[in-house]
Amino acid sequence: MNEPVYTYRLATTDDAEALQAIYAPYVDTSITFECTCPDVEEFRKRIEERVCLYPYIVCEEDGVPVGYAYASRLFTREAYAWAVELSVYLSNTCRGRGLGRALYDRLLKLLEMQGVRSAHGKVTEPNEKSDKLHLAMGFRLVGVMDNVGFKLG
């Protein structure tokens, strides 16, 4: 059996449909605080808005998107432009293969070249896999926000 071939590239708005399909299952979990899955057109708009400021990377397996990661502003005021929030999403079929780390590695290198000073991952607890990924990549806990999101009962 051949090992899958993964390639990484910058996202374009043409990826909206594939990336929305990867994201959709997460809406039924507490991993995202979004309660309704955005449609493809909204996804396209979000990609377009984000790529103007920060990297948005797609991982493909044999030419098919199986994951993506992007950075977005941590806060809206201008002085916060050098602090970002990271997001990574993987297809259900590709979890546990190191792709989240590979996407983060590439994203963080590009952000460093852009002069970004700090990158943050917001994790809904409990989420052992995400905690392990962030700790393994050198992130540290900087705070806990209690009772800020209510979803799934």
Short mmCIF file of C-alpha atoms in Angstrom, two decimals:
data_model
loop_
_atom_site.label_atom_id
_atom_site.label_comp_id
_atom_site.label_asym_id
_atom_site.label_seq_id
_atom_site.Cartn_x
_atom_site.Cartn_y
_atom_site.Cartn_z
CA MET A 1 0.00 0.00 0.00
CA ASN A 2 1.40 3.39 -1.00
CA GLU A 3 1.79 6.10 1.60
CA PRO A 4 -0.37 9.14 0.90
CA VAL A 5 1.36 12.12 -0.65
CA TYR A 6 0.62 15.37 1.18
CA THR A 7 1.24 18.76 -0.35
CA TYR A 8 0.75 22.18 1.17
CA ARG A 9 -0.21 25.39 -0.55
CA LEU A 10 -1.89 28.71 0.06
CA ALA A 11 -5.68 28.69 -0.03
CA THR A 12 -7.73 30.51 -2.63
CA THR A 13 -11.43 31.26 -2.79
CA ASP A 14 -11.73 28.30 -5.17
CA ASP A 15 -11.16 26.08 -2.11
CA ALA A 16 -14.33 27.26 -0.37
CA GLU A 17 -16.48 24.23 -1.14
CA ALA A 18 -13.86 21.65 -0.11
CA LEU A 19 -12.88 23.52 3.06
CA GLN A 20 -16.49 24.09 4.06
CA ALA A 21 -17.04 20.32 3.76
CA ILE A 22 -14.09 19.70 6.10
CA TYR A 23 -15.39 22.29 8.57
CA ALA A 24 -19.07 21.24 8.58
CA PRO A 25 -18.74 18.25 10.99
CA TYR A 26 -17.04 20.48 13.57
CA VAL A 27 -20.17 22.64 13.85
CA ASP A 28 -21.89 19.72 15.60
CA THR A 29 -19.19 19.75 18.31
CA SER A 30 -17.90 22.22 20.87
CA ILE A 31 -14.63 22.61 18.95
CA THR A 32 -16.11 25.61 17.17
CA PHE A 33 -18.56 27.98 18.80
CA GLU A 34 -20.34 28.43 15.49
CA CYS A 35 -23.83 26.92 15.80
CA THR A 36 -24.80 26.92 12.12
CA CYS A 37 -22.46 25.89 9.34
CA PRO A 38 -21.73 28.76 6.97
CA ASP A 39 -22.68 28.13 3.36
CA VAL A 40 -20.06 27.93 0.63
CA GLU A 41 -20.48 31.59 -0.36
CA GLU A 42 -19.89 32.73 3.24
CA PHE A 43 -16.87 30.45 3.41
CA ARG A 44 -15.53 31.99 0.21
CA LYS A 45 -15.97 35.46 1.70
CA ARG A 46 -14.11 34.46 4.88
CA ILE A 47 -11.19 33.06 2.90
CA GLU A 48 -11.02 36.23 0.83
CA GLU A 49 -11.00 38.42 3.96
CA ARG A 50 -8.35 36.38 5.78
CA VAL A 51 -5.84 35.92 2.96
CA CYS A 52 -5.47 39.70 2.67
CA LEU A 53 -3.81 39.81 6.09
CA TYR A 54 -2.47 36.42 7.11
CA PRO A 55 -1.57 33.01 5.66
CA TYR A 56 -4.28 30.44 5.00
CA ILE A 57 -2.81 27.02 4.15
CA VAL A 58 -4.41 23.94 2.60
CA CYS A 59 -3.10 20.38 2.97
CA GLU A 60 -3.92 18.08 0.08
CA GLU A 61 -3.71 14.31 -0.14
CA ASP A 62 -3.16 13.31 -3.74
CA GLY A 63 -4.59 16.65 -4.87
CA VAL A 64 -7.69 16.62 -2.63
CA PRO A 65 -7.95 19.06 0.33
CA VAL A 66 -7.91 17.15 3.63
CA GLY A 67 -7.09 19.94 6.06
CA TYR A 68 -6.41 23.61 6.45
CA ALA A 69 -5.07 26.16 8.89
CA TYR A 70 -5.23 29.91 9.03
CA ALA A 71 -4.51 32.90 11.21
CA SER A 72 -6.90 35.69 12.04
CA ARG A 73 -6.67 38.80 14.17
CA LEU A 74 -6.79 38.04 17.87
CA PHE A 75 -8.53 41.36 18.55
CA THR A 76 -9.81 44.07 16.23
CA ARG A 77 -7.94 47.19 17.34
CA GLU A 78 -5.02 48.19 15.14
CA ALA A 79 -2.23 47.63 17.67
CA TYR A 80 -3.28 43.97 17.92
CA ALA A 81 -2.43 43.33 14.25
CA TRP A 82 0.74 41.50 15.33
CA ALA A 83 -1.13 39.02 17.54
CA VAL A 84 -3.12 36.25 15.86
CA GLU A 85 -5.45 33.40 16.67
CA LEU A 86 -4.71 30.12 14.90
CA SER A 87 -7.26 27.65 13.61
CA VAL A 88 -6.71 24.19 12.16
CA TYR A 89 -9.28 21.74 10.80
CA LEU A 90 -8.76 18.24 9.40
CA SER A 91 -10.95 15.84 7.50
CA ASN A 92 -12.33 13.03 9.65
CA THR A 93 -10.30 10.59 7.58
CA CYS A 94 -6.95 12.28 8.25
CA ARG A 95 -6.76 12.85 11.98
CA GLY A 96 -3.86 11.36 13.91
CA ARG A 97 -1.39 11.54 11.03
CA GLY A 98 0.54 14.62 12.14
CA LEU A 99 -1.16 16.89 9.62
CA GLY A 100 -2.32 19.40 12.25
CA ARG A 101 1.26 19.86 13.40
CA ALA A 102 2.53 20.08 9.81
CA LEU A 103 -0.05 22.76 9.00
CA TYR A 104 0.78 24.70 12.17
CA ASP A 105 4.53 24.45 11.45
CA ARG A 106 4.09 25.99 8.02
CA LEU A 107 1.63 28.59 9.24
CA LEU A 108 3.88 29.71 12.10
CA LYS A 109 6.90 30.04 9.79
CA LEU A 110 4.95 32.27 7.42
CA LEU A 111 3.62 34.36 10.30
CA GLU A 112 7.15 34.82 11.63
CA MET A 113 8.24 36.09 8.20
CA GLN A 114 5.34 38.55 8.33
CA GLY A 115 6.56 39.89 11.65
CA VAL A 116 3.71 38.53 13.76
CA ARG A 117 4.75 38.75 17.41
CA SER A 118 2.44 36.24 19.08
CA ALA A 119 0.18 33.39 17.99
CA HIS A 120 -2.59 31.97 20.13
CA GLY A 121 -4.74 28.86 19.99
CA LYS A 122 -8.09 28.97 21.75
CA VAL A 123 -9.08 25.50 22.92
CA THR A 124 -12.47 24.46 24.26
CA GLU A 125 -11.95 22.11 27.18
CA PRO A 126 -11.82 19.22 27.48
CA ASN A 127 -9.87 18.60 24.28
CA GLU A 128 -6.91 16.37 25.05
CA LYS A 129 -5.73 16.05 21.44
CA SER A 130 -5.65 19.80 20.90
CA ASP A 131 -3.97 20.34 24.27
CA LYS A 132 -1.25 17.83 23.35
CA LEU A 133 -0.69 19.43 19.95
CA HIS A 134 -0.37 22.93 21.39
CA LEU A 135 1.91 21.87 24.25
CA ALA A 136 4.12 19.83 21.90
CA MET A 137 4.50 22.90 19.69
CA GLY A 138 5.62 25.12 22.56
CA PHE A 139 2.36 26.87 23.35
CA ARG A 140 1.57 27.50 26.99
CA LEU A 141 -1.61 28.17 28.90
CA VAL A 142 -2.07 31.91 29.34
CA GLY A 143 -5.59 31.98 30.68
CA VAL A 144 -8.95 30.36 31.06
CA MET A 145 -12.18 32.06 30.05
CA ASP A 146 -15.00 30.50 32.06
CA ASN A 147 -18.62 30.55 30.95
CA VAL A 148 -18.10 32.44 27.70
CA GLY A 149 -19.62 29.98 25.22
CA PHE A 150 -22.75 27.87 25.55
CA LYS A 151 -23.48 25.17 23.02
CA LEU A 152 -24.82 21.60 22.94
CA GLY A 153 -26.83 21.91 26.14
#
